Short mmCIF file of C-alpha atoms and ligand atoms in Angstrom, two decimals:
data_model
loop_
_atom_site.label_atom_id
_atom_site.label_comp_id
_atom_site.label_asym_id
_atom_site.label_seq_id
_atom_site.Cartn_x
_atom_site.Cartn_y
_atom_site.Cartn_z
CA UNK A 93 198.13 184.71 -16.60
CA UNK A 94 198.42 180.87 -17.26
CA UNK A 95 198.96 180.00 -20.36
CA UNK A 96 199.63 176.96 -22.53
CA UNK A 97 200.13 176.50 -26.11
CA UNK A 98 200.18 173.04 -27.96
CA UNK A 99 202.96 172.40 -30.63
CA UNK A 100 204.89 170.21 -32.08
CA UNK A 101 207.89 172.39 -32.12
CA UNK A 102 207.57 173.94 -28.75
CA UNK A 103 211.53 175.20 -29.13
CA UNK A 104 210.51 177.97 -31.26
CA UNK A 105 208.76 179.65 -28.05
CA UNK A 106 212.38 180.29 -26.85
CA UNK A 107 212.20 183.39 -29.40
CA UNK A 108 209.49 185.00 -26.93
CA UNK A 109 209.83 183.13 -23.78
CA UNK A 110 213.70 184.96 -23.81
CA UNK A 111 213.65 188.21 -24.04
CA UNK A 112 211.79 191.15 -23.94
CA UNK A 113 208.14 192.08 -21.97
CA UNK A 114 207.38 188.17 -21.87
CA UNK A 115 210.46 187.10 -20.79
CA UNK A 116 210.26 189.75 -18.15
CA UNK A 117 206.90 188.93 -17.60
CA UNK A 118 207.75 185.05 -17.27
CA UNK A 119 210.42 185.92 -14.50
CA UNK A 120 207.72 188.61 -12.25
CA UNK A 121 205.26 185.59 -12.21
CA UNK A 122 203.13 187.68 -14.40
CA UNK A 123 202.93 184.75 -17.34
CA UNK A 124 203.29 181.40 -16.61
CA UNK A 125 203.87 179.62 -20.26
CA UNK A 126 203.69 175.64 -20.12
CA UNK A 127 204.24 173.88 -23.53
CA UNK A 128 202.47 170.86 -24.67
CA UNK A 129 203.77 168.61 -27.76
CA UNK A 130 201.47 166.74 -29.26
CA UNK A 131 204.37 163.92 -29.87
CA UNK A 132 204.16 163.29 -26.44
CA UNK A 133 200.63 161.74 -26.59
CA UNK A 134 201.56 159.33 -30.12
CA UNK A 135 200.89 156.67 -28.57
CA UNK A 136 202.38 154.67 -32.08
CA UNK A 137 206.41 153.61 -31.40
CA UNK A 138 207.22 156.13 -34.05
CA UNK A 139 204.99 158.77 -32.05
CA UNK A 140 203.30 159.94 -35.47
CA UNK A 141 201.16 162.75 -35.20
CA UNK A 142 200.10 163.56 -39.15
CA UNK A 143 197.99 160.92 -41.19
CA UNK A 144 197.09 161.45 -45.39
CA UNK A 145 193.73 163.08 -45.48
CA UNK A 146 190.87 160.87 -46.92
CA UNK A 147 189.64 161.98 -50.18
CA UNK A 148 193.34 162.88 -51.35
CA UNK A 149 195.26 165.57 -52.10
CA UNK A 150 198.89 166.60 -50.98
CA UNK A 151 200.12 166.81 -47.40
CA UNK A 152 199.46 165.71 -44.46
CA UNK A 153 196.41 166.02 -41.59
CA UNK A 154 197.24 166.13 -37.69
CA UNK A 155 195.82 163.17 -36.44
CA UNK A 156 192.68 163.43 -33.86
CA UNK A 157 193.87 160.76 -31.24
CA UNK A 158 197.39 162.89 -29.85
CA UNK A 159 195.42 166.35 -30.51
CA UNK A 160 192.65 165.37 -28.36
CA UNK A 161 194.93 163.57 -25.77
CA UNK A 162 197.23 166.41 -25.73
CA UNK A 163 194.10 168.79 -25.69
CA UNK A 164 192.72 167.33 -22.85
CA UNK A 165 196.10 167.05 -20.73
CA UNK A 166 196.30 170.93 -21.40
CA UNK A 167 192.70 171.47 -20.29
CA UNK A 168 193.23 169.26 -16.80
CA UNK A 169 196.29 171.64 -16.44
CA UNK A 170 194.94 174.74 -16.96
CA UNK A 171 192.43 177.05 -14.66
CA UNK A 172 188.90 175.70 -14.69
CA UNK A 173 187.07 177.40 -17.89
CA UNK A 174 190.22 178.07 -20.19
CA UNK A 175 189.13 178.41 -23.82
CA UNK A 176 191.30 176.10 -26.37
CA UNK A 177 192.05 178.75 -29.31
CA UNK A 178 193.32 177.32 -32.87
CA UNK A 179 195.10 179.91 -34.83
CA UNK A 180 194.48 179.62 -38.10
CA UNK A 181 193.68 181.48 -41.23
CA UNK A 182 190.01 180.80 -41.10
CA UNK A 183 189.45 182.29 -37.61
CA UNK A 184 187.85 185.76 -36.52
CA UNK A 185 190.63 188.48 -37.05
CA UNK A 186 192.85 189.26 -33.91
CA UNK A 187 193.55 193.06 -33.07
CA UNK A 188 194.28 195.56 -30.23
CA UNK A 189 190.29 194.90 -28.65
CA UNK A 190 191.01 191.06 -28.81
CA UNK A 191 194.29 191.36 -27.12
CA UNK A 192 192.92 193.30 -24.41
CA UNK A 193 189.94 190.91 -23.92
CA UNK A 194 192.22 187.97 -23.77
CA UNK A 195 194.60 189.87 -20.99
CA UNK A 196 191.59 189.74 -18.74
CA UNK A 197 191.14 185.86 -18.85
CA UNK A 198 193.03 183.83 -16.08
CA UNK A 199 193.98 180.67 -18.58
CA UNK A 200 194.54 180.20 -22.53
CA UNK A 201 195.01 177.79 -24.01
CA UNK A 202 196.76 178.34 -27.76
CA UNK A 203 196.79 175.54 -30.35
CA UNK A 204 199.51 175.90 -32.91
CA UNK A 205 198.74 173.49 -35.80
CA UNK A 206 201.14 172.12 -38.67
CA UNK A 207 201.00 170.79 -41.88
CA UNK A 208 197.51 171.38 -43.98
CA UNK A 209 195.80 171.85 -40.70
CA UNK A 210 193.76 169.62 -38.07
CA UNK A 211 190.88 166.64 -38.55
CA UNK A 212 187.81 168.61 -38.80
CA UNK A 213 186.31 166.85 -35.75
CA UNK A 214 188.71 167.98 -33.17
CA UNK A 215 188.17 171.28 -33.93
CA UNK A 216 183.94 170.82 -33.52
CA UNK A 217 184.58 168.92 -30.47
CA UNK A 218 187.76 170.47 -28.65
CA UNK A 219 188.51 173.65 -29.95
CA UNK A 220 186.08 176.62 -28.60
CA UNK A 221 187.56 179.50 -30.64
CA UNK A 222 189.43 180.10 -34.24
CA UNK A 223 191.29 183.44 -34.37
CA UNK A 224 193.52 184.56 -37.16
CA UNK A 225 196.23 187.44 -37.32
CA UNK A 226 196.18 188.31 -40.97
CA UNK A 227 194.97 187.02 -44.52
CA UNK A 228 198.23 184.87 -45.35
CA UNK A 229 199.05 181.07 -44.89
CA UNK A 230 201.89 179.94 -42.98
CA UNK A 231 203.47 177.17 -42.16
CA UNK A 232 202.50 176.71 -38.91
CA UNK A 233 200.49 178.36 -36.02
CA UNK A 234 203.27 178.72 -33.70
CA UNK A 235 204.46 182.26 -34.97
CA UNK A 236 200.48 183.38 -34.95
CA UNK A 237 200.56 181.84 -31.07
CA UNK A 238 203.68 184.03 -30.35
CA UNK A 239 202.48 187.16 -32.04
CA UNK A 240 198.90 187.32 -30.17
CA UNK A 241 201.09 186.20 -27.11
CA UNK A 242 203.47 189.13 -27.57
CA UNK A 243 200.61 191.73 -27.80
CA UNK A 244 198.42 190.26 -24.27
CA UNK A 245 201.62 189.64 -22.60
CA UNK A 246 202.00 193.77 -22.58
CA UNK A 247 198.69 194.59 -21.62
CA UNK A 248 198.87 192.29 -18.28
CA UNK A 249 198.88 194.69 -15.16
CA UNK A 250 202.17 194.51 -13.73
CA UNK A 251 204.17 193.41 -16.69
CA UNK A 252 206.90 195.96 -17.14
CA UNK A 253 206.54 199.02 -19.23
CA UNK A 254 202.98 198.35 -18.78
CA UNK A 255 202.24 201.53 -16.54
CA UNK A 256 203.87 203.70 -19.14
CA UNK A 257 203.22 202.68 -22.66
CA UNK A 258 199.92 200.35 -22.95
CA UNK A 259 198.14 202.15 -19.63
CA UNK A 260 198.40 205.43 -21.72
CA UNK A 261 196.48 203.83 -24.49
CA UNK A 262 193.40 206.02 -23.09
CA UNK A 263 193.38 208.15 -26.46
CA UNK A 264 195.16 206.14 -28.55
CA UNK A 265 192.95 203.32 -28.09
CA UNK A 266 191.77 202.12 -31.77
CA UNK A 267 194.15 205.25 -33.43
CA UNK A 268 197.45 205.08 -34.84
CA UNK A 269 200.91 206.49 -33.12
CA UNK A 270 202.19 209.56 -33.07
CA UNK A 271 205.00 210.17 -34.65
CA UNK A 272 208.47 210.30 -32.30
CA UNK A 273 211.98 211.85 -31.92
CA UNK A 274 215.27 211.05 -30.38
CA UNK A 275 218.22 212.80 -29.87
CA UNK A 276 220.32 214.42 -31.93
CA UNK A 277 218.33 217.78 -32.49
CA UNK A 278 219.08 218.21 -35.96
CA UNK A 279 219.86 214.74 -37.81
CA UNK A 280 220.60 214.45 -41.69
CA UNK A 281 219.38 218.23 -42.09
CA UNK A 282 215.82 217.45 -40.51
CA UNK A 283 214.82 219.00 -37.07
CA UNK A 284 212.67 218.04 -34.19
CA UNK A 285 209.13 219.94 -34.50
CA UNK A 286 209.37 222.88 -32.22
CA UNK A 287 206.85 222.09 -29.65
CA UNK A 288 209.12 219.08 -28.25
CA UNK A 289 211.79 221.03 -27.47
CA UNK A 290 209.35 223.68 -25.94
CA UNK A 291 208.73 222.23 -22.45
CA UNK A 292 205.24 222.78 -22.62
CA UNK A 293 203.82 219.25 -21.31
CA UNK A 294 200.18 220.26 -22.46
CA UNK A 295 200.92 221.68 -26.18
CA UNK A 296 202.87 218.14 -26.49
CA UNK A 297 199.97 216.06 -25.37
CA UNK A 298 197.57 218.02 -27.73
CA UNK A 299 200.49 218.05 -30.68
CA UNK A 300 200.74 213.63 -30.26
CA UNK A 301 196.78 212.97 -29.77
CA UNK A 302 196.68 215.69 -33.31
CA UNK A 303 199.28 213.78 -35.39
CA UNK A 304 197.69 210.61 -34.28
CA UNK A 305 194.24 211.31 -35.49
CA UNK A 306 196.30 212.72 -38.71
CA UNK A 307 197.84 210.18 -39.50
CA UNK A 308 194.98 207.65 -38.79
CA UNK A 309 192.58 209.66 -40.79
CA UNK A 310 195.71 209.50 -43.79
CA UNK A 311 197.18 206.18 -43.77
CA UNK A 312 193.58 204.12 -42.12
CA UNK A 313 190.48 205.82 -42.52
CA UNK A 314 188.57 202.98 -41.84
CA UNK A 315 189.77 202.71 -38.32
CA UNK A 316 188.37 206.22 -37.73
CA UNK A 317 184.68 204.70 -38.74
CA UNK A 318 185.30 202.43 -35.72
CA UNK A 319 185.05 205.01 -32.90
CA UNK A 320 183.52 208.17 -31.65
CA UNK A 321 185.40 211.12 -31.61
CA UNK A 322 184.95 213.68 -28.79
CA UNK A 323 184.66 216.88 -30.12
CA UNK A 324 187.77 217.76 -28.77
CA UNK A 325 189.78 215.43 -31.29
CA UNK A 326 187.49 216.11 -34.16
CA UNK A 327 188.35 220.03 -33.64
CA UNK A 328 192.51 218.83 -33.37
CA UNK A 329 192.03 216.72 -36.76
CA UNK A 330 189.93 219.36 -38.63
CA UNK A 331 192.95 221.83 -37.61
CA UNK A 332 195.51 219.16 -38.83
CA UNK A 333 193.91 218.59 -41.94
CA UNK A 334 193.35 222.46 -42.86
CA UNK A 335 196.72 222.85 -42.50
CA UNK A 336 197.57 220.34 -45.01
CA UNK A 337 194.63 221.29 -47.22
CA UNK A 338 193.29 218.17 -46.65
CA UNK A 339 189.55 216.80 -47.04
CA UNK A 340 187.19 214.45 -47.53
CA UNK A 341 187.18 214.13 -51.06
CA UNK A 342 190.96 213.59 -50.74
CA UNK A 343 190.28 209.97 -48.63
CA UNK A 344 191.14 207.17 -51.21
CA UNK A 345 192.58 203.63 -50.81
CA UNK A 346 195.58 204.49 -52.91
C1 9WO B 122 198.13 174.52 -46.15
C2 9WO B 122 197.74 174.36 -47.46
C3 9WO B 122 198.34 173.73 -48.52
C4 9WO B 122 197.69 173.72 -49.76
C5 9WO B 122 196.47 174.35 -49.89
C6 9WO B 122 195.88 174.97 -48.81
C7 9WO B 122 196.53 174.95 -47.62
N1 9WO B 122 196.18 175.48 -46.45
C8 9WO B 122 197.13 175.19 -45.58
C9 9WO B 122 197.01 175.64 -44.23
O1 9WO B 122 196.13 176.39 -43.90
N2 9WO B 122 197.92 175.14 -43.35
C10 9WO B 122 197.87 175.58 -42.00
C11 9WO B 122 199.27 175.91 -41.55
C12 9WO B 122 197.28 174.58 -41.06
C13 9WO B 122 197.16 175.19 -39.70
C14 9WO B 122 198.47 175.81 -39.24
N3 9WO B 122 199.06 176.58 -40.30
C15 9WO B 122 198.85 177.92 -40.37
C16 9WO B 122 198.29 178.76 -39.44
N4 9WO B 122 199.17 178.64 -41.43
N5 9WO B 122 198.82 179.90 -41.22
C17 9WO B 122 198.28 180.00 -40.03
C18 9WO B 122 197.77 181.23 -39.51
C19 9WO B 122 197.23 181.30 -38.24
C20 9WO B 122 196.74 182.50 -37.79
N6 9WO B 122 196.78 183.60 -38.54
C21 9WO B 122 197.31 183.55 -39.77
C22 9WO B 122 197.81 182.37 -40.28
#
């Protein structure tokens, strides 16, 4: 995947860029990141990139001359048909079904904006998508650029750990985790539930796909409203929550 984010403070991407699955990723030719700084298309001597905003009112606007400029350098860069995404609070909510969506596209293009945000009129002419990862303002896109970065980076074929932990996402697509245990056996007088130790492949599979679909139903029922059970998993949660004495009338947003 080719991607490209625009920042002004394109050292932050160092968190990502080294270590972990994108780092990894980055080396196997997987990702290819390429960084674009606004600064570098000021063409003022002081290479100023924020402006006040007409009408008033505190802080400070990203100017439209160096965003388009830098916009359009990362567009001539990129594959042909790359989408220019601003992350901001007032975009469409990222999740697991965006993520995968954008791990299928060959270029991305992330804009990371600063201050109070970005002239209105790039954003109509030069910006073809606004996502957001949570209701909260920041100070800056970057960390929202690194965080939906972080979670396509692991679903690209071939990046590593990929064939184990996000192929497998088959039934936990849309559901919560399981719950999981390491070693020692018995730790702070609490044990490892029986059927790990048991050897019994099967029973475990059925045991982690029934604790997810517990714990989904518990913690986000919502989620559960999102997608169709088969009637397999409906039987394993009805079991789970008879054996807690759980029900319906029991689902509250407490
Ligand atoms: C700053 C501000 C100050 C006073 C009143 C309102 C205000 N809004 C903002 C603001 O939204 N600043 C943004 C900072 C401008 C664009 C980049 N910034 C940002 C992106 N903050 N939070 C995000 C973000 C992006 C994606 N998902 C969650 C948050």
């Amino acid at each position: 995947m080719d991607l490209h984010v625009i920042s002004i403070f394109p050292g932050m991407f160092s968190a990502i860029t080294e270590h972990g699955v994108i780092g990894r990723a980055m080396q196997q030719n997987v990702l290819q990141l390429t960084l674009h700084n606004p600064r570098d298309y000021a063409d003022d001597k002081h290479s100023k990139v924020d402006g006040r905003p007409f009408g008033g009112g505190p802080g400070m606007l990203m100017l439209p001359e160096p965003m388009t400029k830098v916009i359009n350098a990362a567009r001539s860069q990129a594959k042909t048909g790359a989408k220019v995404v601003y992350l901001s609070p007032q975009g469409k909510r990222f999740d697991h079904a965006a993520a995968k969506s954008f791990a299928k596209q060959e270029s991305l293009i992330l804009l990371a904006g600063r201050y109070e945000g970005i002239d209105e009129r790039v954003l109509e002419h030069h910006v073809d998508e606004e996502w957001s990862i949570g209701d909260y303002v920041l100070s800056g896109g970057e960390l929202p650029a690194m965080v939906m970065i972080d979670a396509i980076a692991r679903l690209l074929p071939d990046s590593l750990g990929n064939s184990e932990s996000a192929e497998q996402d088959s039934f936990v697509d849309g559901i919560l985790d399981c719950p999981h245990y390491a070693r020692p056996e018995e730790y702070d007088g609490q044990s490892v539930p029986d059927v790990l130790l048991s050897g019994d492949h099967q029973a475990i599979a059925k045991w982690r796909e029934q604790q997810a679909l517990g714990r989904t139903w518990e913690r986000r029922p919502e989620l559960l409203e999102k997608i169709e059970l088969t009637d397999q998993q409906q039987s394993l949660l009805d079991d789970y929550l008879k054996d807690r004495n759980l029900d319906v009338s029991d689902l509250n947003d407490s």
